[in-house]
Tab-separated table of C-alpha atoms in Angstrom:
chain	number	residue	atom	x	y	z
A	237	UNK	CA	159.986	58.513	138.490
A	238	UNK	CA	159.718	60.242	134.926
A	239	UNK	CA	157.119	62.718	134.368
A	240	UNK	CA	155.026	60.128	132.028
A	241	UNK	CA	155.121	57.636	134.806
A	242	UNK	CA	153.498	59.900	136.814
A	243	UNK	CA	150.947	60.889	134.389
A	244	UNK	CA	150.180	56.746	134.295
A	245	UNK	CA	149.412	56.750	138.221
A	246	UNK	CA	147.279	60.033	138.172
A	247	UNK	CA	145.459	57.957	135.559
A	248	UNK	CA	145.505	55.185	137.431
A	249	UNK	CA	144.258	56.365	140.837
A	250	UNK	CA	142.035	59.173	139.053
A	251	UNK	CA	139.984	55.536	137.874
A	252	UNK	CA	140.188	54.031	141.155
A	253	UNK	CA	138.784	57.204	143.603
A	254	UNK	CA	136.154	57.848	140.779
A	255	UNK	CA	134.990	54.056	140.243
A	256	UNK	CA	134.486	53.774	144.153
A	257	UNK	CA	132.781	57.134	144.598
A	258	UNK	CA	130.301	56.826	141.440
A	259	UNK	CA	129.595	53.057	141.764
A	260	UNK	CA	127.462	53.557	145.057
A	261	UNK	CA	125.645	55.635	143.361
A	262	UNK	CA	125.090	53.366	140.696
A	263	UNK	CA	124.027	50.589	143.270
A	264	UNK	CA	121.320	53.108	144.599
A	265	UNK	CA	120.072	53.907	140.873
A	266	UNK	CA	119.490	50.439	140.424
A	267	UNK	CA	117.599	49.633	143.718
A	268	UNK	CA	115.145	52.303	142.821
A	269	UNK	CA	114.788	51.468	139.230
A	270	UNK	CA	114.213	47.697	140.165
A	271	UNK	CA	117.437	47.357	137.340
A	272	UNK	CA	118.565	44.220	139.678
A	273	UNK	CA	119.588	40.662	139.129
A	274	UNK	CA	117.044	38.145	140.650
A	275	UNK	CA	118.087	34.590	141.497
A	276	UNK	CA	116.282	32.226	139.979
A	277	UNK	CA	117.487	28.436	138.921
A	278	UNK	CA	120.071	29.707	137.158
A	279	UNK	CA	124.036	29.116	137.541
A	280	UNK	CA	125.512	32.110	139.103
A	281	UNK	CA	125.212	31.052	143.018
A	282	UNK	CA	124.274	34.400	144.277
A	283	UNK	CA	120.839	34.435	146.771
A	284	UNK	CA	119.598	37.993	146.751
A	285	UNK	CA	118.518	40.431	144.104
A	286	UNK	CA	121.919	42.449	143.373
A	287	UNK	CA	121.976	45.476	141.466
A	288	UNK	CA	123.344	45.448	138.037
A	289	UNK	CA	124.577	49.187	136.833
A	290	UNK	CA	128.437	48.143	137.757
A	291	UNK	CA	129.164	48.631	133.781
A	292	UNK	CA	127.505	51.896	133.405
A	293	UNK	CA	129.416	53.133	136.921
A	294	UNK	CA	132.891	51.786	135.432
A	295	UNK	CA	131.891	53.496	132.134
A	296	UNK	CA	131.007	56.837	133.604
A	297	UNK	CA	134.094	57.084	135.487
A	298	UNK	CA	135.966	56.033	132.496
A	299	UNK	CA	134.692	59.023	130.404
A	300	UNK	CA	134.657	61.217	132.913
A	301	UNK	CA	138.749	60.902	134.126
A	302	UNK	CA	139.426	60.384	130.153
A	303	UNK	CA	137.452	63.766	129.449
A	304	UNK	CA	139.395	65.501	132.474
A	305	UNK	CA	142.643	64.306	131.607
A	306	UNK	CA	142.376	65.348	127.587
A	307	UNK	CA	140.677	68.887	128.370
A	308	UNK	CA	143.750	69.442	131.151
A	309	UNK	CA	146.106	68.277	129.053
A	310	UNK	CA	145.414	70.029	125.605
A	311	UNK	CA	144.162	73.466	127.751
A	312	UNK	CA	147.353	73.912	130.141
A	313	UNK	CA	145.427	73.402	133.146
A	314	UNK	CA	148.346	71.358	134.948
A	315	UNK	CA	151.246	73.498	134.813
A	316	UNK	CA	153.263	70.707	136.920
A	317	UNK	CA	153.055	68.545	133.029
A	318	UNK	CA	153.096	71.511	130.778
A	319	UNK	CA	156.408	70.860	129.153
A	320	UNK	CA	156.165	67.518	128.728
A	321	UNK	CA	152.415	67.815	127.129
A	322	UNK	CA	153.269	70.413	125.055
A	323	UNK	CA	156.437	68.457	123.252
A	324	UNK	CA	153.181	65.432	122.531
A	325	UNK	CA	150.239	68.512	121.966
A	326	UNK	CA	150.463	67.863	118.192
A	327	UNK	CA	149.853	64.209	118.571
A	328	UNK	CA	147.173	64.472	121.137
A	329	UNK	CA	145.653	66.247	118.173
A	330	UNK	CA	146.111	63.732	115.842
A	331	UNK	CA	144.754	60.895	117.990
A	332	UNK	CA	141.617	62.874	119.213
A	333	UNK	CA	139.493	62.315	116.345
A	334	UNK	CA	140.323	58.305	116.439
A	335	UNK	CA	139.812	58.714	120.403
A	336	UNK	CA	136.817	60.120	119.415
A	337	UNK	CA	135.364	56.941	117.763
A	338	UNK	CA	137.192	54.509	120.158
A	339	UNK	CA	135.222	56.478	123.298
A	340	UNK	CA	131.668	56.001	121.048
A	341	UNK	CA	132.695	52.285	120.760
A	342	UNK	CA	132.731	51.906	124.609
A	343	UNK	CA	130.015	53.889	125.191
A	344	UNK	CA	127.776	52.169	122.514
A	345	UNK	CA	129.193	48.496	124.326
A	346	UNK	CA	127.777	49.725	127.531
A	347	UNK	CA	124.575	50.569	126.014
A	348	UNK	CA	124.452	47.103	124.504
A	349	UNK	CA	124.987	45.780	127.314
A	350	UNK	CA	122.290	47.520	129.554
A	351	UNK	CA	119.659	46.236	127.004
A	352	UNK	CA	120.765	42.595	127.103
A	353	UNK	CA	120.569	43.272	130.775
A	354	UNK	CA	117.214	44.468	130.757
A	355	UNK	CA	115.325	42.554	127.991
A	356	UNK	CA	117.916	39.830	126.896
A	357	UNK	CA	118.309	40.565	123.488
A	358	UNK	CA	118.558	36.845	121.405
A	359	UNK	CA	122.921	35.969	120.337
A	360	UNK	CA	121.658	37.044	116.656
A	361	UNK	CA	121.290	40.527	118.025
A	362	UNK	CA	124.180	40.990	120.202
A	363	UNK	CA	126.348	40.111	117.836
A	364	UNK	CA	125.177	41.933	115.383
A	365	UNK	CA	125.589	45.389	117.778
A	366	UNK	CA	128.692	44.236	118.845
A	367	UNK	CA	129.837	43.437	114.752
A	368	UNK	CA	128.577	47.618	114.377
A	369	UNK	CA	130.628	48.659	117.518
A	370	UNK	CA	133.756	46.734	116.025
A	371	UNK	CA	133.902	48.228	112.603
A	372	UNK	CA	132.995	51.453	114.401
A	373	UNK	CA	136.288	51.047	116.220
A	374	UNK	CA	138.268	49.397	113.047
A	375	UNK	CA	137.252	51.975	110.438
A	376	UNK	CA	136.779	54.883	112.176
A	377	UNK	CA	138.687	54.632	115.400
A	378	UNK	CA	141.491	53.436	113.683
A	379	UNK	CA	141.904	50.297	115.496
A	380	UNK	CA	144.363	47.927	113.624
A	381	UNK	CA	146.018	44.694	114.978
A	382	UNK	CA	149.893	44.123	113.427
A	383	UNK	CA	150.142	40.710	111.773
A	384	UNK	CA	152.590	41.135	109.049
A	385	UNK	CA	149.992	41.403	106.889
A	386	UNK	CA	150.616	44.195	104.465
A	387	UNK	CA	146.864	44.523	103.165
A	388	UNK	CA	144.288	46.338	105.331
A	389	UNK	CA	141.306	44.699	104.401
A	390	UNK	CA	142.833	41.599	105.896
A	391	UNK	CA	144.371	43.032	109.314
A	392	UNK	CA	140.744	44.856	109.576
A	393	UNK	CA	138.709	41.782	109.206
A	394	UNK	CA	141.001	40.094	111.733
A	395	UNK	CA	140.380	43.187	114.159
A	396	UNK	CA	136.979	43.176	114.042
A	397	UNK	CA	136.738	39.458	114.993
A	398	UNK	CA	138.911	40.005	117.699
A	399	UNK	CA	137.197	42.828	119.274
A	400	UNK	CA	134.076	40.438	119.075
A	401	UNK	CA	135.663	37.712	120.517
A	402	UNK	CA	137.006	39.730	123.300
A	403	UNK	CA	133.780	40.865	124.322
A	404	UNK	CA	131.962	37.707	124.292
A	405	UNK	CA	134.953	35.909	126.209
A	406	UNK	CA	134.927	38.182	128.800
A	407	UNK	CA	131.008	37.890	128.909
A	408	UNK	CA	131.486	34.295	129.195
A	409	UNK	CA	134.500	34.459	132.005
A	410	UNK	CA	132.067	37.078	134.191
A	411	UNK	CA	130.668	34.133	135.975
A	412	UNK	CA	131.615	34.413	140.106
A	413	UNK	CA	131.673	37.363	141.465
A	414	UNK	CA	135.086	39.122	141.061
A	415	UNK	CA	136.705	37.121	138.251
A	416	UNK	CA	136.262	38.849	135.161
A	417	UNK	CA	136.704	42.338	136.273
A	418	UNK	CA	139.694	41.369	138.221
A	419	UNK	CA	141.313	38.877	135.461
A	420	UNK	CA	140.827	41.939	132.767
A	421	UNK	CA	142.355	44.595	135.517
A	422	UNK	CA	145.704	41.983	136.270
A	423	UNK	CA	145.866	42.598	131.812
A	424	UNK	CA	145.385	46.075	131.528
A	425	UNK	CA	148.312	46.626	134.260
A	426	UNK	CA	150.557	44.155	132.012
A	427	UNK	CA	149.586	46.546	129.124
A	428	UNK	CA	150.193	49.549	130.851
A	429	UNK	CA	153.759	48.125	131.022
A	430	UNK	CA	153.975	47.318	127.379
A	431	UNK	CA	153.380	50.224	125.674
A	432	UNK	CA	155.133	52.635	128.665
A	433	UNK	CA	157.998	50.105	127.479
A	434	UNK	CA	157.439	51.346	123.924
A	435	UNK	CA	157.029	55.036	124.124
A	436	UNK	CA	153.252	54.537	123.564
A	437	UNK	CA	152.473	57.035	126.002
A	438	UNK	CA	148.500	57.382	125.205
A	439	UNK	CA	147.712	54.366	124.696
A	440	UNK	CA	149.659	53.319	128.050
A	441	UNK	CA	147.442	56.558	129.922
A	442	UNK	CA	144.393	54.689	128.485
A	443	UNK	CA	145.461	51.258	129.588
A	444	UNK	CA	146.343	52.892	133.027
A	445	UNK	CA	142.916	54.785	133.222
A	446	UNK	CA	141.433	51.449	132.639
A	447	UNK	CA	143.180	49.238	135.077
A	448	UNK	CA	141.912	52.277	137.514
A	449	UNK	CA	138.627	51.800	137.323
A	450	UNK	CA	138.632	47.692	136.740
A	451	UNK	CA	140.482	48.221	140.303
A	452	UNK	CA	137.373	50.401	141.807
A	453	UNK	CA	135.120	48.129	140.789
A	454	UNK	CA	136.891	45.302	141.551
A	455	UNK	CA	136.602	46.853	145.475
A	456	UNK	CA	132.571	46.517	145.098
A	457	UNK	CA	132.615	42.855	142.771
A	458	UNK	CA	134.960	40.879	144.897
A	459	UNK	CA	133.002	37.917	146.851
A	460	UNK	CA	130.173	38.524	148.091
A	461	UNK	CA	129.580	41.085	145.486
A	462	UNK	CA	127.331	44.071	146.256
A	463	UNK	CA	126.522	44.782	142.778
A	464	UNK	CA	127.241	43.289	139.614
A	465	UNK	CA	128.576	44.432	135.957
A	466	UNK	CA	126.666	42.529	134.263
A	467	UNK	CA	126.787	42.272	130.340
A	468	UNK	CA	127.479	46.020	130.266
A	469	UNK	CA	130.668	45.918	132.357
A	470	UNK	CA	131.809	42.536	130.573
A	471	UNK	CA	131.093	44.160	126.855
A	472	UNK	CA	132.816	47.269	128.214
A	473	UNK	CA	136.006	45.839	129.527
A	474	UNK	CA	135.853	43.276	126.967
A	475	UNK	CA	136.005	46.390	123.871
A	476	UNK	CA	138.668	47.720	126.028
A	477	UNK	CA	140.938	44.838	126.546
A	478	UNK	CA	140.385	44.440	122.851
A	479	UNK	CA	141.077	47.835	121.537
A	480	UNK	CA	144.249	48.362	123.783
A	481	UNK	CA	146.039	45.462	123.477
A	482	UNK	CA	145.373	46.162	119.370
A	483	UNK	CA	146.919	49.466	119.909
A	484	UNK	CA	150.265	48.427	121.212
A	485	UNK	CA	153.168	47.910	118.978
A	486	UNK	CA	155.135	44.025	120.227
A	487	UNK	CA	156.916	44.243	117.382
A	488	UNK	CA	159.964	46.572	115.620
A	489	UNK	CA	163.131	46.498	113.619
A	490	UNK	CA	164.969	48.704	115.991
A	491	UNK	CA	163.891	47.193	119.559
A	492	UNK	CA	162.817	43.820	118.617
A	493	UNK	CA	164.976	40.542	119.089
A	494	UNK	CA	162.526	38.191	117.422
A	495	UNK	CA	158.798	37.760	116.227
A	496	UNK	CA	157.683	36.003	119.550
A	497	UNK	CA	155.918	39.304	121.202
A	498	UNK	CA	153.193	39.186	118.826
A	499	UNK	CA	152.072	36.385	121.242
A	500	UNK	CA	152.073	38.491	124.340
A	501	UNK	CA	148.617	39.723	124.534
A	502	UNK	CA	147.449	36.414	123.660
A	503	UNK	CA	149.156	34.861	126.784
A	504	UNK	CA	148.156	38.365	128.917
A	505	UNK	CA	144.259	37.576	128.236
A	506	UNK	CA	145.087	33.358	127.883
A	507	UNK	CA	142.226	32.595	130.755
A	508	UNK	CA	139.676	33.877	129.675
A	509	UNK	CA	140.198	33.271	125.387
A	510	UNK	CA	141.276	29.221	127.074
A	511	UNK	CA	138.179	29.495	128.938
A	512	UNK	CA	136.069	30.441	125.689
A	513	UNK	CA	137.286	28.459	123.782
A	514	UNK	CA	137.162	25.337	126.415
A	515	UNK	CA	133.478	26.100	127.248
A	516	UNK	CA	132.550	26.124	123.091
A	517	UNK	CA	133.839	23.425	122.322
A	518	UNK	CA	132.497	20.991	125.590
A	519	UNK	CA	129.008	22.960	124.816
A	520	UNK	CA	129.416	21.900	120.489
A	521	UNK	CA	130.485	18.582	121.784
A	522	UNK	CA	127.077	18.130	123.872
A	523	UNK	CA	125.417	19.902	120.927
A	524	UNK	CA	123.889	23.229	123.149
A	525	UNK	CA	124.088	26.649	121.900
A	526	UNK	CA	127.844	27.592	122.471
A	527	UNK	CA	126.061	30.780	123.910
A	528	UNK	CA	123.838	28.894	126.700
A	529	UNK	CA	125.629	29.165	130.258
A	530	UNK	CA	126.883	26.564	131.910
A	531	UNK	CA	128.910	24.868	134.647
A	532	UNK	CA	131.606	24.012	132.538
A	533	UNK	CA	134.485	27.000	132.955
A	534	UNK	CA	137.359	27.007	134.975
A	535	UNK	CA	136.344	28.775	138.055
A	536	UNK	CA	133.081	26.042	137.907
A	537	UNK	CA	136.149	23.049	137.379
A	538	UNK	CA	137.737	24.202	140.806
A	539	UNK	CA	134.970	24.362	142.870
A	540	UNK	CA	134.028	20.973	142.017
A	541	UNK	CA	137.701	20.036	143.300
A	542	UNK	CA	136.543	21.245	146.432
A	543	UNK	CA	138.087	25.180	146.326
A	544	UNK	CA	135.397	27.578	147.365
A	545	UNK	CA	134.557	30.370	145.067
A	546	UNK	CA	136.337	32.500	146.889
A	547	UNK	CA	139.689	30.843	146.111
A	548	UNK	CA	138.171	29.617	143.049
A	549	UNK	CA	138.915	33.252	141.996
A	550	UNK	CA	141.745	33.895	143.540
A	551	UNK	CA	143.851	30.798	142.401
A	552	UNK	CA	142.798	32.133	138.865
A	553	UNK	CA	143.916	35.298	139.309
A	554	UNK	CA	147.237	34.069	140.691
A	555	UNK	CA	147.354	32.079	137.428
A	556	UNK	CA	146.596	35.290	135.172
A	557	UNK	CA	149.474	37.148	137.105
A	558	UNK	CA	152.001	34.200	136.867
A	559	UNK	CA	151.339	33.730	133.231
A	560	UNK	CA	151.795	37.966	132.509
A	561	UNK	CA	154.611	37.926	134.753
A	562	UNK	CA	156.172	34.540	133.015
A	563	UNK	CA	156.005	36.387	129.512
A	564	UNK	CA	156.120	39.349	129.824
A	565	UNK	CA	160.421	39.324	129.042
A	566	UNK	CA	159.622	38.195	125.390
A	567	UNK	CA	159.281	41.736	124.825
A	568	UNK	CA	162.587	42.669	125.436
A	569	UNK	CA	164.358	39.099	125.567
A	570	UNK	CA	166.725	37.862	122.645
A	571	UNK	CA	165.144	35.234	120.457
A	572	UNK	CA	166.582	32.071	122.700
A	573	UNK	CA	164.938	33.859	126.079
A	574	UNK	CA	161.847	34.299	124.016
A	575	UNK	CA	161.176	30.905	122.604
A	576	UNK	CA	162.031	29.459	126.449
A	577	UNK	CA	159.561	31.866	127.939
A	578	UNK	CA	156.962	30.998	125.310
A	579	UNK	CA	157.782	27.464	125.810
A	580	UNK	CA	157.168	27.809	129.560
A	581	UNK	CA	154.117	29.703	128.870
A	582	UNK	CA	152.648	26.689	126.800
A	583	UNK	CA	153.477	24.319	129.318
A	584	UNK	CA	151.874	26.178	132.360
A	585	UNK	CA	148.575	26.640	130.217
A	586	UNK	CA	149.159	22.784	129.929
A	587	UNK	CA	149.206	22.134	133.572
A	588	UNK	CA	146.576	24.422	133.947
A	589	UNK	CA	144.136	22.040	131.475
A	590	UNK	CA	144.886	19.022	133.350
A	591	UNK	CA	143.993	21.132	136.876
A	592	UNK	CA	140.265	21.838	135.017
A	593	UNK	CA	139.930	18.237	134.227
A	594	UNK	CA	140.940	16.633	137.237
A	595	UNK	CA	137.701	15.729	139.521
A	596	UNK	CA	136.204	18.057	136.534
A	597	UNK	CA	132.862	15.337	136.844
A	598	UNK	CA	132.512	15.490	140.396
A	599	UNK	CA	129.489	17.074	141.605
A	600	UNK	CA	129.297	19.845	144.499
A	601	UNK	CA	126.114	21.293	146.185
A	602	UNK	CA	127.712	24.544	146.024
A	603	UNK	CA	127.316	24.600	142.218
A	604	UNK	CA	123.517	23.095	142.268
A	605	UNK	CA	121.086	25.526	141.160
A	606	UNK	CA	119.527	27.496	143.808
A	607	UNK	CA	115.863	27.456	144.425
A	608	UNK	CA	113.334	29.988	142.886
A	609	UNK	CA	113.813	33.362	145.237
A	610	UNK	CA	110.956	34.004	147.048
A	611	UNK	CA	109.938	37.332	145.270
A	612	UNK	CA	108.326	36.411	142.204
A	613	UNK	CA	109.591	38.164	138.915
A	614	UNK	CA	112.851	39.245	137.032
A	615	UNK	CA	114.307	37.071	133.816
A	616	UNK	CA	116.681	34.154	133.899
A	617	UNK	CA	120.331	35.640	133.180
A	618	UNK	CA	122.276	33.588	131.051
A	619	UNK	CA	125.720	34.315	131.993
């Protein structure tokens, strides 16, 4: 194993063991602050109160392992890396101001989040803060998707709107318990792969360090949940997902066969942009608020087919890894294995829309709303 790979799995398993020690004591922070989730007749199928600080315990163990690692790295604390950190010390230099503003961006999502949590800010106002936390990211951070467009007003308008549309589809996909944080920690692996592939060495440590802690989590969120993200976590992971699969380069002159990698991170994330984009245009079609949640995504679709929401999940999360797995070759394949992987990528999405439609109208008990808890008190969420 080469000395960077290594560095990716300390940053991967320094997430993990952080995420599952700090996120109990996230659960008990919210129990005695009353910052909980109460069941009401709303759509998310859970019957107790569950805490809701999972973001802010991802987040903290985020900056904490990112801090670590950059002060260890740029002091000579780890003598076992020294002379491979020292050959990249200039360049850690360079990106620590952008890192700077990219780490601000994450924690200002979190903070976002914990208010919509708390006092459900109106869609005018969250996407206004998360419109500030993109160009944040974009102008200062340095953020910049690759298009082929040679004009940076351009590639910067189309990197703010995907940051934002990250965000809000992995709001929207954080619907049973498990399936966002575990859909978004499948991605970050398959960009952890990417840019190790491509020499991106930070940016892979950051995708690693990420896929960590969506893994920690994903320990205490996996059915029946114990505590939930909530729209912290989702904004969180959401910025993330966005800002490191901007950061990686799918396309070159010298290691490039063809143009089809520029695709890849939009079949890595498919499920939950196919999800959005499903859900917005069902909710447009019955003219409701595209924001207003519903029964209408693809983990709702299979439980009406009679899964659980168990395997609801899981059969998604297959689907996320066989998708990844199907494309990931473009990135390396000749422009023939490319266009037949993309092809196949298409066509699974494909079979994958006429799996959500099938039985899509039946009705299930498990997806009625529940009745009013018996404790009185706590808002209506809306995811």
């Amino acid at each position: 194993m080469s000395m960077w790979n290594q560095i990716y799995l300390f940053a991967f398993l320094g997430g993990v063991i952080l995420t599952l020690v700090d996120t109990p004591l996230f659960q008990w922070l919210a129990e005695k602050t009353d910052f909980m989730d109460r069941p009401q007749a709303n759509h998310k199928g859970h019957r107790k109160a569950t805490p809701l600080l999972g973001g802010a315990a991802m987040f903290t163990a985020w900056i904490l392992c990112l801090t670590a690692g950059v002060t260890a790295a740029t002091s000579g604390w780890v003598p076992y890396f020294s002379e491979v950190l020292s050959e990249h010390l200039a360049g850690m230099q360079a990106v620590s101001r952008p890192l700077l503003f990219i780490a601000l961006g994450a924690f200002l999502s979190v903070m976002l989040g914990l208010i919509d949590d708390k006092w459900a800010l109106t869609a005018a106002q969250k996407f206004g803060g998360q419109f500030v936390i993109a160009l944040i990211a974009v102008w200062l951070g340095g953020v910049r998707i690759n298009v082929f467009i040679d004009n940076s007003w351009i590639t910067g308008a189309l990197t703010v709107f995907w940051i934002m549309l990250l965000m809000n589809s992995i709001n929207f996909f954080d619907n049973m318990d498990g399936l966002a944080v575990g859909t978004v920690t499948i991605a970050m692996g398959f960009f952890t792969i990417l840019a190790a592939l491509n020499h991106q060495f930070f940016i892979a440590a950051l995708a690693a360090l990420t896929c960590g802690v969506g893994a920690g989590f994903w320990f205490y969120n996996f059915n029946p949940a114990t505590i939930f993200m909530g729209d912290s976590g989702s904004h969180f992971l959401g910025y993330m997902a966005a800002v490191i699969s901007a950061g990686i380069t799918y396309f070159g002159i010298d290691f490039s066969h063809s143009r089809f990698p520029i695709l890849l991170p939009l079949f890595i994330l498919a499920l939950p942009l196919f999800d959005t984009a499903m859900v917005v245009l069902i909710r447009t079609r019955n003219r409701k608020p595209f924001w207003i949640g519903d029964h209408n995504h693809i983990s709702h679709r299979f439980v009406r087919m009679g899964l659980s929401r168990k395997q609801a999940v899981m059969l998604v999360h297959l689907m996320a890894l066989c998708i990844g797995l199907g494309i990931l070759p473009v990135f390396w394949g000749d422009f023939r294995t490319a266009a037949i992987l993309v092809a196949q990528a298409f066509l699974l999405l494909l079979i994958i829309t006429i799996l959500q439609f099938t039985l899509s109208d039946r009705q299930d008990t498990r997806e009625q709303p529940l009745p009013p808890p018996e404790t009185p008190g706590g808002k209506e969420r809306r995811k």
